């Protein structure tokens, strides 16, 4: 079984209308109200970028306490290392507090007690829309194509990522 939690009352009502088990409330307050080692998993989808740093760290500590040994935690968010995602998605939502680089979020999760953390990238930018190589095998084409590859790796990489950890 699973249950959801959201601050937005309209989202909660939509979920309830679909027969889902969901509560309206604050994530940290909700977790703190649970017994330790009572959760079999935790998913935060497009949430962490809305949290102040102190709140996020407290939430990660509470998640560690509330998860049973062996339980996974998945935190998925916009990838600010992809400039397209940052400028087309992240900055458009005024409720975003701070972009979290994948290395930063992975570090925070490790610092909260999760020893093994994996970062998985999702939603690749379509290859057909990336900058294209120029034809040719001379030095100018080689240099141009190397620059195209560099720009593509910064501008048009994966739009989202997930930090996945498991409580030991």
Coordinates of N, CA and C in Angstrom, one line a residue:
X1 N 0.8 -1.2 0.0 CA 0.0 0.0 0.0 C 0.9 1.2 0.0
X2 N 0.3 2.3 -0.4 CA 1.0 3.6 -0.4 C 0.1 4.7 0.0
X3 N 0.6 5.8 0.3 CA -0.2 7.0 0.6 C 0.6 8.2 0.1
X4 N -0.1 9.3 -0.2 CA 0.5 10.5 -0.7 C 0.3 11.6 0.3
X5 N 1.1 12.7 0.1 CA 1.0 13.8 0.9 C 1.3 15.0 0.0
X6 N 0.5 16.1 0.2 CA 0.7 17.3 -0.6 C 0.2 18.5 0.2
X7 N 0.8 19.6 0.1 CA 0.4 20.8 0.7 C -0.9 21.4 0.0
X8 N -1.0 21.2 -1.3 CA -2.0 21.8 -2.1 C -3.3 21.1 -2.0
X9 N -4.3 21.8 -1.5 CA -5.6 21.2 -1.2 C -6.3 20.7 -2.5
X10 N -6.1 21.4 -3.6 CA -6.7 21.0 -4.9 C -6.1 19.7 -5.4
X11 N -4.8 19.6 -5.3 CA -4.1 18.3 -5.7 C -4.6 17.2 -4.8
X12 N -4.8 17.4 -3.5 CA -5.3 16.4 -2.6 C -6.7 15.9 -3.0
X13 N -7.5 16.9 -3.4 CA -8.9 16.5 -3.8 C -8.9 15.8 -5.1
X14 N -8.1 16.1 -6.0 CA -8.0 15.4 -7.3 C -7.5 13.9 -7.0
X15 N -6.6 13.8 -6.2 CA -6.1 12.4 -5.8 C -7.2 11.6 -5.1
X16 N -7.9 12.2 -4.2 CA -8.9 11.5 -3.5 C -10.1 11.2 -4.4
X17 N -10.4 12.0 -5.4 CA -11.4 11.7 -6.4 C -11.1 10.5 -7.2
X18 N -9.8 10.3 -7.4 CA -9.3 9.1 -8.1 C -9.1 7.9 -7.2
X19 N -9.6 8.0 -6.0 CA -9.5 6.9 -5.1 C -8.2 6.6 -4.4
X20 N -7.3 7.6 -4.5 CA -6.0 7.5 -3.9 C -6.0 7.9 -2.4
X21 N -5.1 7.2 -1.6 CA -5.0 7.6 -0.2 C -4.0 8.7 -0.1
X22 N -4.5 9.9 0.3 CA -3.6 11.1 0.3 C -4.1 12.0 1.4
X23 N -3.1 12.7 2.0 CA -3.4 13.6 3.1 C -2.8 15.0 2.7
X24 N -3.4 16.0 3.2 CA -2.9 17.3 3.0 C -2.0 17.7 4.2
X25 N -0.8 18.1 4.0 CA 0.1 18.5 5.1 C 1.5 18.7 4.7
X26 N 2.3 19.0 5.7 CA 3.7 19.4 5.6 C 4.5 18.1 5.7
X27 N 5.5 17.9 4.8 CA 6.2 16.6 4.8 C 7.0 16.4 6.1
X28 N 7.7 17.4 6.5 CA 8.5 17.2 7.7 C 7.6 16.9 8.9
X29 N 6.6 17.7 9.1 CA 5.6 17.4 10.2 C 5.0 16.1 10.1
X30 N 4.7 15.7 8.9 CA 4.1 14.3 8.7 C 5.1 13.2 9.1
X31 N 6.3 13.3 8.6 CA 7.3 12.3 9.0 C 7.6 12.3 10.4
X32 N 7.7 13.4 11.1 CA 8.0 13.5 12.5 C 6.9 12.8 13.3
X33 N 5.7 12.8 12.8 CA 4.6 12.2 13.5 C 4.5 10.7 13.4
X34 N 5.4 10.1 12.6 CA 5.4 8.6 12.3 C 6.3 7.9 13.3
X35 N 6.1 6.7 13.6 CA 7.0 5.9 14.4 C 8.3 5.7 13.6
X36 N 9.4 5.6 14.3 CA 10.7 5.3 13.6 C 10.6 3.9 13.0
X37 N 11.3 3.8 11.8 CA 11.4 2.5 11.1 C 10.0 2.0 10.6
X38 N 9.1 3.0 10.3 CA 7.7 2.6 9.9 C 7.4 2.6 8.4
X39 N 8.3 3.2 7.7 CA 8.1 3.4 6.2 C 8.9 2.4 5.4
X40 N 8.2 1.8 4.4 CA 8.8 0.9 3.5 C 9.5 1.5 2.3
X41 N 9.3 2.8 2.2 CA 9.9 3.6 1.1 C 9.4 5.0 1.1
X42 N 10.1 5.9 0.3 CA 9.7 7.3 0.3 C 10.1 7.8 -1.1
X43 N 9.1 8.5 -1.7 CA 9.3 9.1 -3.0 C 9.0 10.5 -3.0
X44 N 9.9 11.4 -3.4 CA 9.7 12.8 -3.5 C 9.9 13.2 -4.9
X45 N 8.8 13.5 -5.7 CA 8.9 13.8 -7.1 C 8.7 15.3 -7.2
X46 N 9.7 16.0 -7.8 CA 9.6 17.4 -8.0 C 9.2 18.2 -6.7
X47 N 9.9 17.8 -5.6 CA 9.7 18.5 -4.3 C 10.9 19.2 -3.8
X48 N 12.1 18.6 -3.8 CA 13.2 19.1 -3.1 C 13.6 20.5 -3.5
X49 N 13.3 20.9 -4.8 CA 13.7 22.2 -5.3 C 12.8 23.3 -4.7
X50 N 11.8 22.9 -4.0 CA 10.8 23.8 -3.4 C 11.2 24.1 -1.9
X51 N 12.2 23.4 -1.4 CA 12.5 23.5 0.0 C 13.7 24.4 0.4
X52 N 13.6 25.1 1.5 CA 14.7 25.8 2.0 C 15.8 24.8 2.5
X53 N 17.1 25.1 2.4 CA 18.1 24.2 2.7 C 18.0 23.6 4.1
X54 N 17.7 24.4 5.1 CA 17.6 23.8 6.5 C 16.4 22.8 6.6
X55 N 15.3 23.1 5.9 CA 14.2 22.3 5.9 C 14.5 21.0 5.2
X56 N 15.2 21.1 4.1 CA 15.6 19.9 3.3 C 16.5 19.0 4.2
X57 N 17.4 19.5 4.8 CA 18.3 18.7 5.7 C 17.5 18.0 6.8
X58 N 16.6 18.8 7.4 CA 15.8 18.2 8.5 C 14.9 17.1 7.9
X59 N 14.4 17.3 6.7 CA 13.5 16.3 6.1 C 14.3 15.0 5.8
X60 N 15.5 15.1 5.3 CA 16.4 14.0 5.0 C 16.7 13.2 6.3
X61 N 17.0 13.9 7.4 CA 17.3 13.3 8.6 C 16.0 12.5 9.1
X62 N 14.9 13.1 9.0 CA 13.6 12.5 9.4 C 13.3 11.3 8.6
X63 N 13.6 11.4 7.3 CA 13.3 10.3 6.4 C 14.2 9.1 6.8
X64 N 15.5 9.4 7.1 CA 16.4 8.3 7.5 C 15.8 7.6 8.8
X65 N 15.3 8.4 9.7 CA 14.8 7.8 11.0 C 13.5 7.0 10.7
X66 N 12.7 7.4 9.8 CA 11.4 6.8 9.6 C 11.4 5.6 8.6
X67 N 12.4 5.5 7.8 CA 12.5 4.3 6.9 C 13.0 3.1 7.6
X68 N 12.4 2.0 7.2 CA 12.9 0.7 7.8 C 14.2 0.3 7.1
X69 N 15.0 -0.5 7.8 CA 16.3 -0.9 7.1 C 16.0 -1.6 5.8
X70 N 16.8 -1.2 4.8 CA 16.6 -1.8 3.4 C 15.6 -1.0 2.6
X71 N 14.9 0.0 3.1 CA 13.9 0.7 2.4 C 14.6 1.8 1.5
X72 N 14.0 2.0 0.3 CA 14.5 3.0 -0.6 C 13.9 4.4 -0.4
X73 N 14.7 5.3 -0.8 CA 14.3 6.7 -0.9 C 14.7 7.2 -2.3
X74 N 13.7 7.8 -3.0 CA 13.9 8.3 -4.3 C 13.5 9.8 -4.3
X75 N 14.4 10.7 -4.7 CA 14.2 12.1 -4.7 C 14.5 12.5 -6.2
X76 N 13.4 12.9 -6.9 CA 13.5 13.3 -8.3 C 13.3 14.8 -8.4
X77 N 14.1 15.4 -9.3 CA 14.0 16.9 -9.4 C 14.5 17.3 -10.8
X78 N 14.3 18.6 -11.1 CA 14.9 19.2 -12.3 C 16.4 19.2 -12.3
X79 N 17.0 18.9 -13.4 CA 18.5 18.9 -13.4 C 19.0 20.3 -13.8
X80 N 19.5 21.1 -12.8 CA 19.9 22.4 -13.2 C 21.3 22.4 -13.9
X81 N 21.9 21.2 -14.0 CA 23.2 21.1 -14.8 C 22.8 21.1 -16.3
X82 N 21.6 20.9 -16.6 CA 21.1 21.0 -18.0 C 20.6 22.5 -18.2
X83 N 21.3 23.3 -18.9 CA 20.8 24.7 -19.0 C 19.5 24.8 -19.6
X84 N 19.1 24.0 -20.5 CA 17.7 24.0 -21.1 C 16.7 23.8 -20.0
X85 N 16.9 22.8 -19.2 CA 16.0 22.5 -18.1 C 15.9 23.6 -17.1
X86 N 17.1 24.2 -16.8 CA 17.1 25.3 -15.8 C 16.4 26.5 -16.3
X87 N 16.6 26.9 -17.5 CA 16.0 28.1 -18.0 C 14.6 27.9 -18.6
X88 N 14.2 26.8 -19.0 CA 12.9 26.5 -19.5 C 11.9 26.0 -18.5
X89 N 12.4 25.3 -17.4 CA 11.5 24.8 -16.4 C 11.8 25.4 -15.0
X90 N 13.0 25.3 -14.6 CA 13.3 25.8 -13.2 C 12.9 27.2 -13.0
X91 N 13.4 28.1 -13.8 CA 13.1 29.5 -13.5 C 11.7 30.0 -13.7
X92 N 11.0 29.2 -14.4 CA 9.6 29.6 -14.7 C 8.6 29.4 -13.5
X93 N 9.0 28.6 -12.6 CA 8.2 28.3 -11.4 C 8.6 29.1 -10.3
X94 N 7.9 30.1 -9.9 CA 8.3 31.0 -8.8 C 8.3 30.4 -7.5
X95 N 7.7 29.2 -7.3 CA 7.8 28.5 -6.0 C 9.1 27.7 -5.8
X96 N 9.9 27.6 -6.9 CA 11.2 27.0 -6.7 C 12.1 27.9 -5.8
X97 N 12.7 27.2 -4.8 CA 13.5 28.0 -3.8 C 15.0 28.0 -4.3
X98 N 15.5 26.8 -4.7 CA 16.9 26.7 -5.0 C 17.2 25.5 -5.9
X99 N 17.9 25.7 -7.0 CA 18.3 24.5 -7.8 C 19.2 23.7 -7.0
X100 N 19.1 22.4 -7.2 CA 20.0 21.4 -6.5 C 20.8 20.6 -7.5
X101 N 22.1 20.9 -7.6 CA 22.9 20.1 -8.5 C 22.9 18.7 -8.1
X102 N 23.0 17.7 -9.0 CA 22.9 16.3 -8.6 C 24.0 16.0 -7.5
X103 N 25.2 16.5 -7.7 CA 26.2 16.2 -6.7 C 25.9 16.7 -5.3
X104 N 25.2 17.9 -5.3 CA 24.9 18.5 -4.0 C 23.8 17.7 -3.3
X105 N 22.7 17.3 -4.0 CA 21.7 16.5 -3.4 C 22.2 15.2 -2.9
X106 N 23.1 14.6 -3.8 CA 23.6 13.3 -3.4 C 24.5 13.4 -2.1
X107 N 25.2 14.5 -2.0 CA 26.0 14.7 -0.8 C 25.1 14.9 0.4
X108 N 24.0 15.7 0.3 CA 23.1 15.9 1.4 C 22.5 14.5 1.9
X109 N 22.2 13.7 0.9 CA 21.6 12.4 1.3 C 22.6 11.5 2.0
X110 N 23.8 11.5 1.5 CA 24.9 10.8 2.2 C 25.1 11.3 3.6
X111 N 25.1 12.6 3.7 CA 25.4 13.2 5.0 C 24.3 12.9 6.0
X112 N 23.1 12.5 5.5 CA 22.0 12.2 6.4 C 22.0 10.7 6.8
X113 N 23.0 10.0 6.4 CA 23.2 8.6 6.9 C 23.1 7.5 5.9
X114 N 22.7 7.9 4.7 CA 22.6 6.9 3.6 C 23.9 6.7 3.0
X115 N 24.5 5.5 3.2 CA 25.9 5.3 2.7 C 26.0 5.1 1.2
X116 N 25.0 4.5 0.6 CA 25.1 4.2 -0.9 C 24.0 5.0 -1.6
X117 N 24.5 5.9 -2.4 CA 23.6 6.9 -3.1 C 23.9 6.8 -4.6
X118 N 22.9 6.6 -5.4 CA 23.0 6.5 -6.9 C 22.3 7.7 -7.5
X119 N 22.9 8.3 -8.5 CA 22.2 9.4 -9.2 C 21.8 8.8 -10.6
X120 N 20.6 8.9 -10.9 CA 20.1 8.4 -12.2 C 19.5 9.5 -13.0
X121 N 19.9 9.7 -14.2 CA 19.4 10.8 -15.0 C 18.3 10.3 -15.9
X122 N 17.3 11.2 -16.0 CA 16.0 10.9 -16.7 C 15.7 11.9 -17.7
X123 N 14.8 11.6 -18.6 CA 14.3 12.6 -19.6 C 15.4 13.2 -20.4
X124 N 16.0 12.4 -21.2 CA 17.1 13.0 -22.1 C 16.5 14.0 -23.1
X125 N 17.2 15.0 -23.3 CA 16.9 16.0 -24.3 C 16.9 15.3 -25.7
X126 N 15.9 15.4 -26.6 CA 15.9 14.7 -27.8 C 17.2 15.0 -28.7
X127 N 17.8 14.0 -29.2 CA 19.0 14.1 -30.0 C 18.7 14.9 -31.2
X128 N 17.6 14.8 -31.8 CA 17.2 15.5 -33.0 C 17.2 17.0 -32.9
X129 N 17.0 17.5 -31.6 CA 16.9 18.9 -31.4 C 18.2 19.5 -30.9
X130 N 19.2 18.6 -30.7 CA 20.5 19.1 -30.2 C 21.3 19.8 -31.4
X131 N 22.3 20.5 -31.0 CA 23.2 21.1 -32.0 C 23.9 20.0 -32.8
X132 N 24.0 20.1 -34.1 CA 24.5 19.1 -35.0 C 25.9 19.3 -35.4
X133 N 26.6 18.2 -35.7 CA 28.0 18.3 -36.2 C 28.0 18.8 -37.6
X134 N 29.1 19.5 -37.9 CA 29.3 19.9 -39.3 C 30.0 18.8 -40.1
X135 N 29.8 18.6 -41.4 CA 30.5 17.6 -42.1 C 32.0 18.0 -42.3
X136 N 32.8 17.0 -42.5 CA 34.2 17.3 -42.8 C 35.1 16.6 -41.8
X137 N 36.4 16.4 -42.2 CA 37.4 15.7 -41.4 C 38.6 16.6 -41.2
X138 N 38.5 17.9 -41.6 CA 39.7 18.7 -41.4 C 39.7 19.3 -39.9
X139 N 40.7 20.0 -39.6 CA 40.9 20.6 -38.3 C 39.8 21.5 -37.9
X140 N 39.3 22.3 -38.8 CA 38.2 23.2 -38.5 C 36.9 22.5 -38.1
X141 N 36.6 21.4 -38.9 CA 35.4 20.6 -38.6 C 35.6 19.9 -37.3
X142 N 36.7 19.4 -37.0 CA 37.0 18.7 -35.8 C 36.8 19.6 -34.6
X143 N 37.4 20.9 -34.7 CA 37.3 21.8 -33.6 C 35.8 22.3 -33.4
X144 N 35.1 22.5 -34.5 CA 33.7 22.9 -34.4 C 32.9 21.8 -33.8
X145 N 33.1 20.6 -34.2 CA 32.3 19.4 -33.6 C 32.6 19.2 -32.2
X146 N 33.9 19.4 -31.8 CA 34.2 19.3 -30.3 C 33.5 20.4 -29.5
X147 N 33.4 21.6 -30.1 CA 32.6 22.6 -29.4 C 31.1 22.3 -29.4
X148 N 30.6 21.8 -30.4 CA 29.2 21.4 -30.5 C 29.0 20.3 -29.4
X149 N 29.8 19.4 -29.2 CA 29.7 18.3 -28.2 C 29.7 19.0 -26.8
X150 N 30.6 19.9 -26.6 CA 30.7 20.6 -25.3 C 29.4 21.4 -25.0
X151 N 28.9 22.1 -26.0 CA 27.7 22.9 -25.8 C 26.5 21.9 -25.5
X152 N 26.4 20.8 -26.3 CA 25.3 19.9 -26.1 C 25.4 19.3 -24.7
X153 N 26.6 19.0 -24.1 CA 26.7 18.4 -22.8 C 26.3 19.4 -21.7
X154 N 26.3 20.7 -22.0 CA 25.9 21.7 -21.0 C 24.5 22.2 -21.2
X155 N 24.1 22.4 -22.4 CA 22.8 22.9 -22.7 C 21.7 21.9 -22.8
X156 N 22.0 20.7 -23.4 CA 21.0 19.8 -23.8 C 21.3 18.4 -23.3
X157 N 21.3 18.2 -22.0 CA 21.5 16.9 -21.4 C 20.2 16.4 -20.8
X158 N 20.2 15.6 -19.8 CA 19.0 15.1 -19.2 C 18.3 16.2 -18.4
X159 N 17.0 16.2 -18.6 CA 16.1 17.3 -18.0 C 15.9 17.1 -16.5
X160 N 15.9 15.9 -16.0 CA 15.6 15.5 -14.6 C 16.6 14.5 -14.2
X161 N 16.7 14.4 -12.9 CA 17.5 13.3 -12.3 C 16.9 12.8 -11.0
X162 N 17.3 11.7 -10.5 CA 16.8 11.1 -9.3 C 18.0 10.7 -8.4
X163 N 17.9 11.0 -7.2 CA 18.9 10.5 -6.2 C 18.2 9.3 -5.5
X164 N 18.8 8.2 -5.6 CA 18.2 7.0 -5.1 C 19.1 6.4 -4.0
X165 N 18.6 6.2 -2.8 CA 19.4 5.7 -1.7 C 18.5 4.6 -1.0
X166 N 19.2 3.8 -0.2 CA 18.6 2.8 0.6 C 19.1 2.8 2.0
X167 N 18.2 2.8 2.9 CA 18.6 2.8 4.3 C 19.3 1.5 4.6
X168 N 20.5 1.6 5.2 CA 21.2 0.3 5.5 C 20.5 -0.5 6.6

